[in-house]
Short mmCIF file of the C-alpha atoms (twelve columns), coordinates in Angstrom:
data_MODEL
# 
_entry.id   MODEL 
# 
loop_
_atom_site.group_PDB 
_atom_site.id 
_atom_site.type_symbol 
_atom_site.label_atom_id 
_atom_site.label_alt_id 
_atom_site.label_comp_id 
_atom_site.label_asym_id 
_atom_site.label_seq_id 
_atom_site.Cartn_x 
_atom_site.Cartn_y 
_atom_site.Cartn_z 
_atom_site.pdbx_PDB_model_num 
ATOM 1   C CA . MET A 1   27.765  18.548  27.124  1 
ATOM 2   C CA . SER A 2   26.944  21.294  24.632  1 
ATOM 3   C CA . HIS A 3   24.180  21.120  22.056  1 
ATOM 4   C CA . GLN A 4   26.765  21.029  19.281  1 
ATOM 5   C CA . ALA A 5   28.591  18.074  20.906  1 
ATOM 6   C CA . ARG A 6   25.306  16.136  21.337  1 
ATOM 7   C CA . GLN A 7   24.359  16.777  17.724  1 
ATOM 8   C CA . GLN A 8   27.830  15.715  16.544  1 
ATOM 9   C CA . ARG A 9   27.540  12.456  18.508  1 
ATOM 10  C CA . LEU A 10  24.074  11.878  17.011  1 
ATOM 11  C CA . LYS A 11  25.389  12.621  13.509  1 
ATOM 12  C CA . GLU A 12  28.171  10.061  13.939  1 
ATOM 13  C CA . LYS A 13  25.662  7.379   14.996  1 
ATOM 14  C CA . VAL A 14  23.320  8.146   12.097  1 
ATOM 15  C CA . ASP A 15  26.195  8.269   9.597   1 
ATOM 16  C CA . ALA A 16  27.446  4.879   10.847  1 
ATOM 17  C CA . ARG A 17  24.008  3.313   10.397  1 
ATOM 18  C CA . ILE A 18  23.712  4.763   6.888   1 
ATOM 19  C CA . GLU A 19  27.154  3.438   5.971   1 
ATOM 20  C CA . ALA A 20  26.276  -0.021  7.344   1 
ATOM 21  C CA . ALA A 21  23.131  -0.262  5.190   1 
ATOM 22  C CA . THR A 22  24.615  -1.694  1.984   1 
ATOM 23  C CA . ILE A 23  21.882  -4.046  0.691   1 
ATOM 24  C CA . GLU A 24  19.994  -2.806  -2.346  1 
ATOM 25  C CA . THR A 25  16.747  -4.705  -2.860  1 
ATOM 26  C CA . GLY A 26  13.060  -4.225  -3.415  1 
ATOM 27  C CA . ILE A 27  11.124  -3.425  -0.251  1 
ATOM 28  C CA . LEU A 28  7.767   -4.843  0.814   1 
ATOM 29  C CA . LEU A 29  6.035   -2.102  2.807   1 
ATOM 30  C CA . VAL A 30  2.767   -2.862  4.616   1 
ATOM 31  C CA . LEU A 31  0.619   0.050   5.776   1 
ATOM 32  C CA . THR A 32  -2.024  -1.303  8.145   1 
ATOM 33  C CA . GLY A 33  -4.055  -0.359  11.186  1 
ATOM 34  C CA . ASN A 34  -7.425  1.250   11.836  1 
ATOM 35  C CA . GLY A 35  -6.360  4.861   11.270  1 
ATOM 36  C CA . LYS A 36  -6.879  7.057   8.232   1 
ATOM 37  C CA . GLY A 37  -4.051  7.589   5.770   1 
ATOM 38  C CA . LYS A 38  -2.834  4.179   4.604   1 
ATOM 39  C CA . SER A 39  -3.849  4.590   0.959   1 
ATOM 40  C CA . THR A 40  -2.860  8.255   1.050   1 
ATOM 41  C CA . ALA A 41  0.645   7.264   2.173   1 
ATOM 42  C CA . ALA A 42  0.841   4.647   -0.590  1 
ATOM 43  C CA . PHE A 43  -0.167  7.216   -3.209  1 
ATOM 44  C CA . GLY A 44  2.444   9.584   -1.802  1 
ATOM 45  C CA . THR A 45  5.018   6.871   -2.424  1 
ATOM 46  C CA . VAL A 46  3.784   6.517   -6.014  1 
ATOM 47  C CA . CYS A 47  4.156   10.290  -6.457  1 
ATOM 48  C CA . ARG A 48  7.685   10.099  -5.093  1 
ATOM 49  C CA . ALA A 49  8.632   7.281   -7.488  1 
ATOM 50  C CA . VAL A 50  7.077   8.993   -10.515 1 
ATOM 51  C CA . GLY A 51  8.740   12.252  -9.508  1 
ATOM 52  C CA . HIS A 52  12.085  10.458  -9.728  1 
ATOM 53  C CA . GLY A 53  11.268  9.158   -13.212 1 
ATOM 54  C CA . GLN A 54  10.429  5.652   -12.012 1 
ATOM 55  C CA . THR A 55  7.478   3.539   -13.075 1 
ATOM 56  C CA . ALA A 56  4.596   2.481   -10.861 1 
ATOM 57  C CA . ALA A 57  1.325   0.571   -11.132 1 
ATOM 58  C CA . VAL A 58  -1.637  0.500   -8.755  1 
ATOM 59  C CA . ALA A 59  -4.200  -2.218  -8.051  1 
ATOM 60  C CA . GLN A 60  -7.186  -0.825  -6.153  1 
ATOM 61  C CA . PHE A 61  -9.328  -3.322  -4.305  1 
ATOM 62  C CA . ILE A 62  -12.665 -2.354  -2.662  1 
ATOM 63  C CA . LYS A 63  -12.815 1.454   -2.983  1 
ATOM 64  C CA . GLY A 64  -12.851 1.685   -6.769  1 
ATOM 65  C CA . SER A 65  -16.373 3.078   -7.270  1 
ATOM 66  C CA . TRP A 66  -15.604 6.459   -5.634  1 
ATOM 67  C CA . ALA A 67  -13.994 9.394   -7.366  1 
ATOM 68  C CA . CYS A 68  -10.250 9.225   -6.742  1 
ATOM 69  C CA . GLY A 69  -8.173  12.364  -7.164  1 
ATOM 70  C CA . GLU A 70  -4.923  10.397  -6.877  1 
ATOM 71  C CA . ARG A 71  -5.975  8.014   -9.651  1 
ATOM 72  C CA . ASP A 72  -6.980  10.917  -11.925 1 
ATOM 73  C CA . LEU A 73  -3.640  12.651  -11.368 1 
ATOM 74  C CA . LEU A 74  -1.406  9.586   -11.568 1 
ATOM 75  C CA . GLN A 75  -3.064  8.099   -14.656 1 
ATOM 76  C CA . SER A 76  -2.359  11.383  -16.444 1 
ATOM 77  C CA . HIS A 77  1.324   10.727  -15.618 1 
ATOM 78  C CA . GLY A 78  1.308   7.233   -17.102 1 
ATOM 79  C CA . VAL A 79  0.574   5.162   -13.992 1 
ATOM 80  C CA . PRO A 80  -1.679  2.232   -14.901 1 
ATOM 81  C CA . PHE A 81  -4.491  1.292   -12.534 1 
ATOM 82  C CA . ALA A 82  -6.487  -1.906  -12.152 1 
ATOM 83  C CA . VAL A 83  -9.646  -1.057  -10.233 1 
ATOM 84  C CA . MET A 84  -12.202 -3.405  -8.713  1 
ATOM 85  C CA . ALA A 85  -14.863 -0.677  -9.114  1 
ATOM 86  C CA . THR A 86  -17.428 -2.577  -7.057  1 
ATOM 87  C CA . GLY A 87  -17.285 -0.307  -4.039  1 
ATOM 88  C CA . PHE A 88  -17.288 -1.559  -0.473  1 
ATOM 89  C CA . THR A 89  -18.354 -5.143  0.185   1 
ATOM 90  C CA . TRP A 90  -21.375 -3.945  2.138   1 
ATOM 91  C CA . ASP A 91  -22.516 -2.140  -1.024  1 
ATOM 92  C CA . THR A 92  -22.429 -5.138  -3.356  1 
ATOM 93  C CA . GLN A 93  -23.510 -7.715  -0.771  1 
ATOM 94  C CA . SER A 94  -22.432 -10.364 -3.277  1 
ATOM 95  C CA . ARG A 95  -19.473 -12.539 -2.385  1 
ATOM 96  C CA . GLU A 96  -19.372 -14.027 -5.877  1 
ATOM 97  C CA . LEU A 97  -19.347 -10.618 -7.594  1 
ATOM 98  C CA . ASP A 98  -16.668 -9.306  -5.236  1 
ATOM 99  C CA . MET A 99  -14.508 -12.408 -5.663  1 
ATOM 100 C CA . ALA A 100 -14.713 -12.221 -9.466  1 
ATOM 101 C CA . ALA A 101 -13.854 -8.502  -9.445  1 
ATOM 102 C CA . ALA A 102 -10.957 -9.091  -7.026  1 
ATOM 103 C CA . GLN A 103 -9.607  -11.913 -9.188  1 
ATOM 104 C CA . LYS A 104 -9.732  -9.723  -12.303 1 
ATOM 105 C CA . VAL A 105 -7.703  -6.977  -10.587 1 
ATOM 106 C CA . TRP A 106 -5.337  -9.567  -9.116  1 
ATOM 107 C CA . GLU A 107 -4.569  -10.964 -12.586 1 
ATOM 108 C CA . GLU A 108 -3.341  -7.520  -13.672 1 
ATOM 109 C CA . ALA A 109 -1.398  -7.058  -10.445 1 
ATOM 110 C CA . LYS A 110 0.262   -10.462 -10.876 1 
ATOM 111 C CA . ALA A 111 1.494   -9.437  -14.314 1 
ATOM 112 C CA . TRP A 112 2.967   -6.235  -12.846 1 
ATOM 113 C CA . LEU A 113 4.690   -8.271  -10.116 1 
ATOM 114 C CA . LYS A 114 6.572   -10.128 -12.869 1 
ATOM 115 C CA . GLU A 115 7.618   -7.004  -14.782 1 
ATOM 116 C CA . PRO A 116 11.139  -5.757  -13.927 1 
ATOM 117 C CA . ALA A 117 10.459  -2.442  -15.731 1 
ATOM 118 C CA . ILE A 118 7.920   -1.525  -13.021 1 
ATOM 119 C CA . ASN A 119 9.711   -0.080  -10.002 1 
ATOM 120 C CA . LEU A 120 6.738   0.092   -7.636  1 
ATOM 121 C CA . VAL A 121 3.470   -1.829  -7.340  1 
ATOM 122 C CA . VAL A 122 0.776   -0.679  -4.917  1 
ATOM 123 C CA . LEU A 123 -1.783  -3.248  -3.790  1 
ATOM 124 C CA . ASP A 124 -4.305  -0.896  -2.211  1 
ATOM 125 C CA . GLU A 125 -6.704  -2.576  0.265   1 
ATOM 126 C CA . LEU A 126 -5.250  -6.022  -0.502  1 
ATOM 127 C CA . THR A 127 -5.492  -7.004  3.161   1 
ATOM 128 C CA . TYR A 128 -9.277  -7.301  2.876   1 
ATOM 129 C CA . MET A 129 -8.999  -9.626  -0.113  1 
ATOM 130 C CA . LEU A 130 -6.890  -11.956 2.016   1 
ATOM 131 C CA . SER A 131 -8.960  -11.782 5.197   1 
ATOM 132 C CA . TYR A 132 -12.225 -12.331 3.262   1 
ATOM 133 C CA . ASP A 133 -10.607 -15.234 1.323   1 
ATOM 134 C CA . TYR A 134 -11.362 -13.520 -2.000  1 
ATOM 135 C CA . LEU A 135 -7.792  -14.260 -3.088  1 
ATOM 136 C CA . ASN A 136 -5.582  -17.221 -2.215  1 
ATOM 137 C CA . ILE A 137 -2.995  -16.068 0.315   1 
ATOM 138 C CA . ASP A 138 -0.391  -18.601 -0.825  1 
ATOM 139 C CA . GLU A 139 -0.656  -17.371 -4.424  1 
ATOM 140 C CA . VAL A 140 -0.475  -13.715 -3.372  1 
ATOM 141 C CA . LEU A 141 2.520   -14.180 -1.077  1 
ATOM 142 C CA . ASP A 142 4.280   -16.299 -3.692  1 
ATOM 143 C CA . ALA A 143 3.809   -13.603 -6.352  1 
ATOM 144 C CA . ILE A 144 5.139   -10.925 -3.999  1 
ATOM 145 C CA . ALA A 145 8.083   -13.095 -2.905  1 
ATOM 146 C CA . ASN A 146 9.056   -13.900 -6.506  1 
ATOM 147 C CA . ARG A 147 8.779   -10.379 -7.944  1 
ATOM 148 C CA . PRO A 148 11.809  -8.789  -9.632  1 
ATOM 149 C CA . ALA A 149 14.613  -8.264  -7.122  1 
ATOM 150 C CA . LEU A 150 14.534  -4.456  -7.159  1 
ATOM 151 C CA . GLN A 151 10.764  -3.980  -7.354  1 
ATOM 152 C CA . HIS A 152 9.053   -2.341  -4.378  1 
ATOM 153 C CA . VAL A 153 5.550   -3.305  -3.228  1 
ATOM 154 C CA . VAL A 154 3.243   -1.340  -0.957  1 
ATOM 155 C CA . VAL A 155 0.253   -3.161  0.545   1 
ATOM 156 C CA . THR A 156 -2.471  -1.248  2.362   1 
ATOM 157 C CA . GLY A 157 -5.483  -2.124  4.464   1 
ATOM 158 C CA . ARG A 158 -6.659  -2.934  7.952   1 
ATOM 159 C CA . GLY A 159 -5.976  -6.234  9.647   1 
ATOM 160 C CA . ALA A 160 -2.956  -7.339  7.630   1 
ATOM 161 C CA . HIS A 161 -2.519  -11.105 7.699   1 
ATOM 162 C CA . ARG A 162 0.182   -12.389 10.049  1 
ATOM 163 C CA . ARG A 163 2.058   -14.062 7.181   1 
ATOM 164 C CA . LEU A 164 2.105   -10.821 5.193   1 
ATOM 165 C CA . LEU A 165 3.456   -8.949  8.221   1 
ATOM 166 C CA . GLU A 166 6.183   -11.565 8.704   1 
ATOM 167 C CA . MET A 167 7.202   -11.295 5.052   1 
ATOM 168 C CA . ALA A 168 7.284   -7.481  5.015   1 
ATOM 169 C CA . ASP A 169 10.503  -5.507  5.282   1 
ATOM 170 C CA . THR A 170 8.735   -2.490  6.759   1 
ATOM 171 C CA . VAL A 171 5.382   -2.347  8.547   1 
ATOM 172 C CA . SER A 172 3.689   0.843   9.668   1 
ATOM 173 C CA . GLU A 173 0.537   0.705   11.730  1 
ATOM 174 C CA . ILE A 174 -1.697  3.744   11.410  1 
ATOM 175 C CA . ARG A 175 -3.513  4.278   14.707  1 
ATOM 176 C CA . PRO A 176 -6.679  6.352   14.989  1 
ATOM 177 C CA . VAL A 177 -6.552  9.128   17.571  1 
ATOM 178 C CA . LYS A 178 -9.466  11.223  16.337  1 
ATOM 179 C CA . HIS A 179 -11.495 11.231  13.114  1 
ATOM 180 C CA . ALA A 180 -13.879 13.880  11.778  1 
ATOM 181 C CA . PHE A 181 -16.337 11.193  10.608  1 
ATOM 182 C CA . ASP A 182 -16.918 10.189  14.231  1 
ATOM 183 C CA . ALA A 183 -18.220 13.732  14.799  1 
ATOM 184 C CA . GLY A 184 -20.633 13.415  11.868  1 
ATOM 185 C CA . ILE A 185 -18.487 15.239  9.312   1 
ATOM 186 C CA . LYS A 186 -18.779 13.713  5.846   1 
ATOM 187 C CA . ALA A 187 -15.800 12.716  3.695   1 
ATOM 188 C CA . GLN A 188 -14.354 15.761  1.941   1 
ATOM 189 C CA . LEU A 189 -13.374 15.947  -1.720  1 
ATOM 190 C CA . GLY A 190 -9.648  16.657  -2.024  1 
ATOM 191 C CA . LEU A 191 -8.882  15.606  1.530   1 
ATOM 192 C CA . ASP A 192 -10.476 12.198  2.000   1 
ATOM 193 C CA . TYR A 193 -10.785 11.134  -1.628  1 
# 
């Protein structure tokens, strides 16, 4: 069989799958795993939405005390952020402080999850808030399940809860193969944050 014939057969299969996909609904995308790039992928999705004239909002759990190039750029394009701003949990070493900060960000995120005018909500590092029991998983899953029908949600973080994975429409697991930090190279402005 010629290359052209193989490609034509492939095209017909792909075209049939595209034609069969007729449901239009909001997607719950979970980006999890131990590899680098989960938040970066989520921010790329925000850029895509904003580039198409859509609205987005971002809740940042855990990493909020660092400089964030994506936040600086996206806020200048009208994307609201709710930021925990406490840093990593090993920095604060205060469960009570972390829980209060997480709850404050969650209250803003919950409001966004009720707002049909927001096309995309990113819950960056939410998985930690669930695994550390900083937020009630039933409340979080209920808010995500009852969001406006066409609203998309992206959740990032390692160790996504089984119930969140079951609820998700799409799950991508980022697997580490090699990381510069393991070789002693510090995080780089513009690449890592």
